[in-house]
XYZ file of C-alpha atoms in Angstrom:
459
model
C -9.658 11.351 16.057
C -12.165 10.045 13.519
C -12.530 12.803 10.944
C -9.038 14.357 10.860
C -7.038 12.705 8.110
C -3.771 13.891 9.691
C -4.745 12.503 13.096
C -4.135 13.992 16.533
C -1.166 13.740 18.860
C -1.033 11.185 21.631
C -0.688 14.035 24.127
C -4.040 15.523 23.099
C -5.893 12.304 23.953
C -4.043 11.653 27.214
C -6.339 14.102 29.058
C -9.231 14.852 26.686
C -11.456 16.503 29.307
C -9.781 17.146 32.644
C -13.027 17.878 34.539
C -15.563 15.413 33.141
C -14.703 11.901 32.012
C -16.361 10.475 28.947
C -18.763 7.613 29.372
C -19.778 5.586 26.331
C -23.397 5.084 27.389
C -24.225 8.399 28.977
C -22.615 11.496 30.403
C -22.703 9.992 33.871
C -21.237 12.990 35.662
C -23.562 15.357 33.826
C -26.478 13.131 34.677
C -25.624 13.253 38.365
C -25.260 17.026 38.159
C -28.628 17.279 36.417
C -30.309 15.175 39.124
C -28.678 17.338 41.785
C -29.929 20.489 40.061
C -33.465 19.053 39.969
C -33.267 18.405 43.704
C -32.037 21.975 44.162
C -35.017 23.314 42.190
C -37.409 21.218 44.288
C -35.856 22.556 47.492
C -35.954 26.190 46.339
C -39.583 25.834 45.190
C -40.578 24.558 48.643
C -38.571 27.333 50.293
C -40.162 29.862 47.935
C -43.618 28.677 48.934
C -42.762 29.075 52.623
C -41.355 32.595 52.171
C -44.152 33.992 49.995
C -46.160 36.827 51.511
C -49.410 38.414 50.381
C -49.507 42.190 50.559
C -52.729 44.133 49.984
C -52.627 46.258 46.869
C -54.519 49.518 46.512
C -55.879 50.323 43.082
C -57.217 53.581 41.700
C -61.002 53.904 42.013
C -61.364 57.273 40.330
C -61.733 60.976 41.069
C -64.411 62.016 43.535
C -65.286 65.159 45.533
C -63.224 66.306 48.496
C -62.969 69.510 50.514
C -60.195 72.052 50.127
C -57.766 72.750 52.961
C -57.949 76.476 53.705
C -57.248 78.695 56.703
C -58.816 82.092 57.353
C -58.850 82.316 61.167
C -56.106 81.719 63.699
C -56.945 78.763 65.945
C -57.334 79.290 69.664
C -54.148 78.097 71.343
C -54.747 77.144 74.965
C -52.040 77.489 77.591
C -52.659 73.810 78.378
C -52.380 72.619 74.789
C -49.770 70.088 75.891
C -52.288 68.372 78.169
C -54.728 68.062 75.272
C -52.030 66.616 73.025
C -51.186 64.013 75.673
C -54.706 62.663 75.574
C -54.948 62.965 71.797
C -51.756 60.992 71.227
C -52.243 58.219 73.796
C -53.272 55.600 71.243
C -51.944 57.296 68.111
C -49.136 56.003 65.928
C -46.358 58.109 64.478
C -47.858 57.825 60.980
C -50.934 59.696 62.199
C -48.781 62.806 62.384
C -46.245 62.183 59.656
C -43.620 59.961 58.066
C -40.224 59.388 59.627
C -37.094 60.766 57.958
C -33.549 59.765 58.790
C -33.180 62.928 60.871
C -36.729 64.126 61.492
C -40.303 63.851 60.318
C -42.491 65.122 57.494
C -46.269 65.463 57.672
C -49.259 67.345 56.304
C -52.998 67.498 56.029
C -55.459 66.699 53.253
C -59.046 67.836 52.963
C -61.991 65.712 53.973
C -63.381 63.056 51.605
C -66.994 63.641 50.651
C -67.441 60.287 48.914
C -67.244 57.291 51.278
C -66.607 54.400 48.920
C -65.233 51.706 51.230
C -64.673 51.064 54.912
C -61.015 51.792 54.259
C -59.634 53.861 51.393
C -56.987 56.406 50.417
C -57.256 59.897 49.045
C -54.584 62.006 47.333
C -54.625 65.795 47.245
C -52.269 68.735 46.678
C -52.143 70.385 50.085
C -49.978 71.870 52.848
C -47.103 69.937 54.396
C -44.444 70.479 57.049
C -41.050 69.074 57.984
C -39.341 68.910 61.398
C -35.729 68.281 62.366
C -34.374 68.051 65.910
C -30.797 67.738 67.160
C -30.206 67.046 70.865
C -27.102 66.969 73.048
C -25.162 68.862 75.756
C -26.255 66.710 78.681
C -26.059 68.150 82.175
C -26.520 66.301 85.462
C -28.340 68.281 88.156
C -29.624 67.494 91.615
C -33.065 65.862 91.889
C -35.937 68.075 92.984
C -38.315 65.235 93.728
C -41.381 66.453 91.776
C -41.156 63.737 89.062
C -42.261 66.137 86.323
C -40.956 66.215 82.763
C -40.245 69.873 82.076
C -39.563 71.833 78.918
C -38.211 75.375 78.659
C -37.905 77.570 75.566
C -34.419 79.135 75.484
C -34.706 81.069 72.201
C -36.652 81.072 68.944
C -36.624 82.726 65.528
C -39.239 82.943 62.768
C -38.612 83.710 59.070
C -41.715 83.472 56.912
C -42.278 79.695 56.614
C -39.215 78.656 58.634
C -39.009 78.477 62.404
C -36.190 77.451 64.721
C -35.981 77.158 68.483
C -33.677 75.984 71.245
C -35.303 74.189 74.152
C -34.196 72.317 77.260
C -35.671 69.009 78.385
C -35.578 68.199 82.104
C -35.758 64.478 82.935
C -36.602 63.644 86.561
C -34.390 61.229 88.465
C -35.108 57.578 87.677
C -36.975 58.342 84.471
C -33.973 58.268 82.109
C -31.652 55.460 80.983
C -28.375 57.086 82.069
C -27.539 54.397 84.639
C -24.494 56.189 86.006
C -26.701 59.074 87.156
C -29.980 57.230 87.656
C -30.572 59.036 90.961
C -30.076 62.502 89.469
C -32.085 64.733 87.152
C -30.704 65.192 83.632
C -30.978 68.308 81.485
C -30.625 68.036 77.692
C -30.614 70.829 75.093
C -32.325 70.425 71.730
C -32.470 72.565 68.593
C -35.674 72.430 66.538
C -36.034 73.370 62.871
C -39.489 73.584 61.318
C -40.654 74.568 57.828
C -43.858 74.453 55.760
C -44.642 74.223 52.076
C -46.707 72.597 49.328
C -46.838 68.849 48.611
C -48.944 66.059 47.180
C -50.259 64.014 50.123
C -51.883 60.586 50.212
C -53.778 59.759 53.419
C -55.795 56.719 54.423
C -59.274 57.030 55.917
C -61.521 54.651 57.827
C -65.256 54.677 58.463
C -67.418 53.010 61.101
C -70.957 51.617 61.251
C -72.330 54.864 62.639
C -71.133 56.858 59.670
C -68.042 58.294 61.305
C -65.058 59.150 59.107
C -61.505 59.733 60.333
C -58.031 59.967 58.889
C -56.064 56.859 59.835
C -52.516 57.735 58.754
C -50.386 59.421 56.110
C -49.261 56.996 53.415
C -46.968 59.088 51.209
C -45.937 62.665 50.561
C -44.463 63.833 47.257
C -42.407 67.004 46.872
C -41.779 67.476 43.168
C -39.556 64.520 42.213
C -38.889 63.542 45.826
C -41.286 61.068 47.428
C -41.429 59.934 51.049
C -43.342 56.705 51.444
C -44.595 55.058 54.613
C -43.105 51.721 53.626
C -39.633 53.103 52.820
C -38.549 56.599 53.812
C -34.901 55.846 54.589
C -32.278 57.936 52.853
C -34.384 61.118 52.956
C -33.294 64.020 55.147
C -34.819 67.260 56.389
C -32.516 69.379 54.226
C -33.860 67.744 51.067
C -37.433 68.557 52.067
C -36.503 72.149 52.886
C -34.910 72.546 49.452
C -38.039 71.166 47.774
C -40.278 73.574 49.699
C -38.235 76.580 48.632
C -39.807 79.932 49.482
C -43.605 79.984 49.789
C -44.947 82.936 51.752
C -48.490 81.627 51.325
C -47.989 79.524 54.446
C -46.345 82.237 56.567
C -49.431 82.645 58.776
C -49.686 78.907 59.361
C -46.022 78.781 60.323
C -46.487 81.674 62.727
C -49.507 80.006 64.394
C -47.560 76.752 64.712
C -44.595 78.622 66.221
C -46.870 80.165 68.866
C -48.221 76.710 69.730
C -44.678 75.284 69.942
C -43.681 78.048 72.361
C -46.740 77.297 74.488
C -46.171 73.538 74.690
C -42.418 73.776 75.328
C -42.778 76.222 78.189
C -44.555 73.885 80.605
C -44.161 70.932 82.946
C -45.985 67.639 82.615
C -46.619 65.212 85.480
C -46.581 61.448 84.929
C -49.648 60.419 82.974
C -49.146 56.672 83.121
C -46.796 54.310 84.868
C -44.752 56.163 87.460
C -42.356 58.501 85.736
C -43.129 59.464 82.155
C -45.768 61.543 80.418
C -47.669 60.563 77.264
C -46.554 63.723 75.498
C -43.029 62.344 75.355
C -44.010 58.754 74.552
C -41.985 58.542 71.315
C -38.787 58.926 73.367
C -39.937 56.240 75.820
C -39.092 52.641 75.023
C -40.895 49.544 76.408
C -38.652 49.507 79.487
C -40.551 52.599 80.677
C -37.547 54.932 80.614
C -36.693 58.009 78.609
C -33.794 57.083 76.340
C -31.454 60.017 75.996
C -30.349 58.873 72.548
C -34.003 58.991 71.463
C -34.798 62.472 72.814
C -34.679 63.989 69.332
C -37.428 61.608 68.242
C -39.634 62.549 71.170
C -39.230 66.294 70.561
C -39.779 65.863 66.806
C -42.987 63.906 67.427
C -44.306 66.620 69.786
C -43.708 69.310 67.133
C -45.527 67.090 64.605
C -48.471 66.734 67.029
C -48.607 70.517 67.370
C -48.499 71.040 63.593
C -51.208 68.396 63.142
C -53.360 70.189 65.719
C -52.991 73.528 63.900
C -53.697 71.991 60.460
C -56.774 70.183 61.765
C -58.410 73.613 62.316
C -58.843 74.178 58.577
C -62.215 75.333 57.269
C -63.151 72.434 54.997
C -66.432 73.869 53.792
C -68.410 71.699 51.385
C -69.093 74.840 49.336
C -65.510 74.751 48.057
C -65.177 71.257 46.571
C -62.258 69.769 44.636
C -61.735 66.546 42.718
C -59.364 64.153 44.490
C -57.955 60.806 43.480
C -59.341 57.871 45.486
C -57.754 54.463 45.933
C -59.354 51.422 47.512
C -58.527 47.911 48.554
C -60.641 45.656 46.388
C -59.514 42.239 47.585
C -56.454 42.340 45.345
C -52.890 41.934 46.509
C -49.325 41.295 45.462
C -47.443 38.093 46.252
C -43.961 39.010 47.426
C -40.891 37.040 48.409
C -37.442 38.059 49.658
C -34.796 38.900 47.072
C -32.464 36.117 48.212
C -35.180 33.544 47.470
C -35.580 34.994 43.974
C -31.823 34.758 43.434
C -31.680 31.159 44.705
C -34.584 30.117 42.462
C -33.125 31.846 39.403
C -29.703 30.284 39.962
C -31.081 26.756 40.439
C -33.330 26.946 37.344
C -30.536 28.415 35.203
C -28.056 25.793 36.413
C -30.511 22.992 35.695
C -31.205 24.346 32.203
C -27.500 24.672 31.348
C -26.708 21.164 32.617
C -29.648 19.689 30.709
C -28.474 21.332 27.479
C -24.963 20.006 28.108
C -26.361 16.536 28.773
C -28.403 16.582 25.555
C -25.353 17.657 23.569
C -23.361 14.934 25.271
C -25.898 12.274 24.379
C -26.081 13.629 20.831
C -22.314 13.348 20.534
C -22.132 9.815 21.914
C -25.144 8.542 19.971
C -23.753 9.531 16.543
C -21.825 7.262 14.159
C -23.809 4.067 14.798
C -21.647 3.207 17.808
C -18.325 4.248 16.310
C -18.152 7.367 18.431
C -18.893 5.150 21.400
C -15.757 3.201 20.592
C -13.719 6.417 20.785
C -15.431 7.295 24.051
C -14.474 3.879 25.457
C -10.923 4.391 24.303
C -10.628 7.762 26.006
C -12.406 6.610 29.151
C -10.434 3.439 29.829
C -6.668 2.700 29.651
C -7.580 -0.954 29.028
C -9.553 -0.029 25.911
C -6.649 2.121 24.759
C -4.375 -0.938 24.983
C -6.949 -3.013 23.098
C -7.045 -0.663 20.134
C -3.267 -0.315 19.882
C -2.505 -4.034 20.274
C -1.890 -4.373 16.512
C -0.123 -1.073 15.963
C 1.590 -0.372 19.287
C 4.946 -1.638 18.062
C 4.949 0.854 15.213
C 3.710 3.731 17.365
C 6.223 3.271 20.159
C 9.230 1.935 18.273
C 11.164 5.177 18.849
C 10.288 5.387 22.560
C 13.479 4.858 24.584
C 13.388 2.730 27.758
C 15.055 5.374 29.985
C 12.790 8.312 29.093
C 11.635 10.601 31.884
C 8.166 12.180 32.131
C 9.123 15.242 30.112
C 10.765 13.115 27.445
C 7.735 10.890 27.158
C 5.511 13.969 26.738
C 7.780 15.373 23.997
C 7.742 11.973 22.296
C 3.921 11.770 22.490
C 3.630 15.278 21.014
C 5.292 14.021 17.855
C 3.273 10.832 17.464
C -0.012 11.335 15.597
C -2.764 8.762 15.542
C -6.171 8.316 14.012
C -9.043 6.054 14.965
C -10.581 4.109 12.113
C -10.385 1.004 9.942
C -7.098 -0.601 8.933
C -6.565 -0.161 5.226
C -5.847 -3.821 4.530
C -9.126 -4.976 6.119
C -11.327 -2.976 3.728
C -11.459 -5.944 1.370
C -12.839 -8.183 4.127
C -16.531 -8.495 4.978
C -15.856 -7.195 8.503
C -13.453 -4.397 9.213
C -11.071 -3.945 12.132
C -11.023 -0.701 14.113
C -7.701 0.384 15.572
C -5.782 3.396 16.809
C -2.887 3.728 14.422
C -0.803 6.228 12.418
C -3.004 8.240 10.008
C -1.444 6.679 6.916
C -2.642 3.210 7.976
C -6.244 4.314 8.586
C -9.217 4.878 6.312
C -12.507 6.438 7.373
C -15.286 4.324 8.806
C -18.374 3.641 6.687
C -21.794 3.742 8.291
C -23.151 0.677 6.389
C -20.058 -1.484 7.002
C -19.763 -4.065 9.759
C -16.882 -3.956 12.218
C -15.764 -6.383 14.842
C -17.675 -5.736 18.026
C -20.226 -3.423 16.313
C -23.682 -4.541 15.236
């Protein structure tokens, strides 16, 4: 409207900015948006501070001596191995035996650390690992026999080098299971077990005590080539993937055979209640806090028992200090990582970005309205207020609207306005005066404004 010598149509200035109205002093709407975005940033910063969590971070200490896992003699497998495992697992967590998969469990055994660097540390070693998968189903309701024992029976089994499979039955005594419809009856469930062994890179955590004792606390991660199963996130990994990574490794055939013998021994026995009234500790990973065996969780209980058995066999390795390796040690040295949920990160990023964009828009707005020594402000007033529009066309309105017919409809008025071009500036005939007059008029009646010249209403 100021610089174009040919002017602009009346239609183009009727709705200059449909979303944000001009304000001669400041971009008022943008200012309110900017203040709102600042409040949003303040709120997200407070929320971020509330949601932040500190997580301990293990860092590499170095390579230090450790024993090698090796097996030369078959362990003695007692006929009451299941009773031993019940006591051994009473206060154990699942991660003591392995890491959960979506359809099973994977575990292993590292050698023994020789260097005790901290009260709690991790050690990584290439060693032997195993994977277990269990599928259960085919429920059968049978009459109660009243002995309250959890019984297992081996139906069939097969062994191929480092792979073992078996079919077992699990007998739940009446009242011990969660099948409410048949709570007064015993329930029989069939399960199929698949077990395999192979080579992997295992990271285990160890703890020491004041008397110099050293024990493995839990398995932290197991890596099979490019596939890694981590304690923190093992979802999306299945038994079949582990089996493919193991491939064929006859070096662990003896270990698999010893484990198979132990599995046959444990799953051909009955176990009386060892705590509470109805369930045994051996099957604790299929028992939820309500004290009942959950039929939908049977596969987890059987898988955990197989992992206990494998852990028992692997713990009989001859870790002689005469055969020493170099293992990677990690320790917790007071360092940690500050974490926050992803949605908080997104909210913070959005609020900061929005505030930045609005601030840039506000600066550009102020730059636009502050130019021209107030002359641009006059145009802003004109566009912002119908009254100011009338003020600036008071001297030229007759010429602008002389062809506008009194009976025009909305569409006709718009077509008329499309053909009328105007320019904002100084009237030609006032250039000779000391003070110029600013108007909205046809382009041929307007000359450009001069920065050093005085105009009515502008100082």
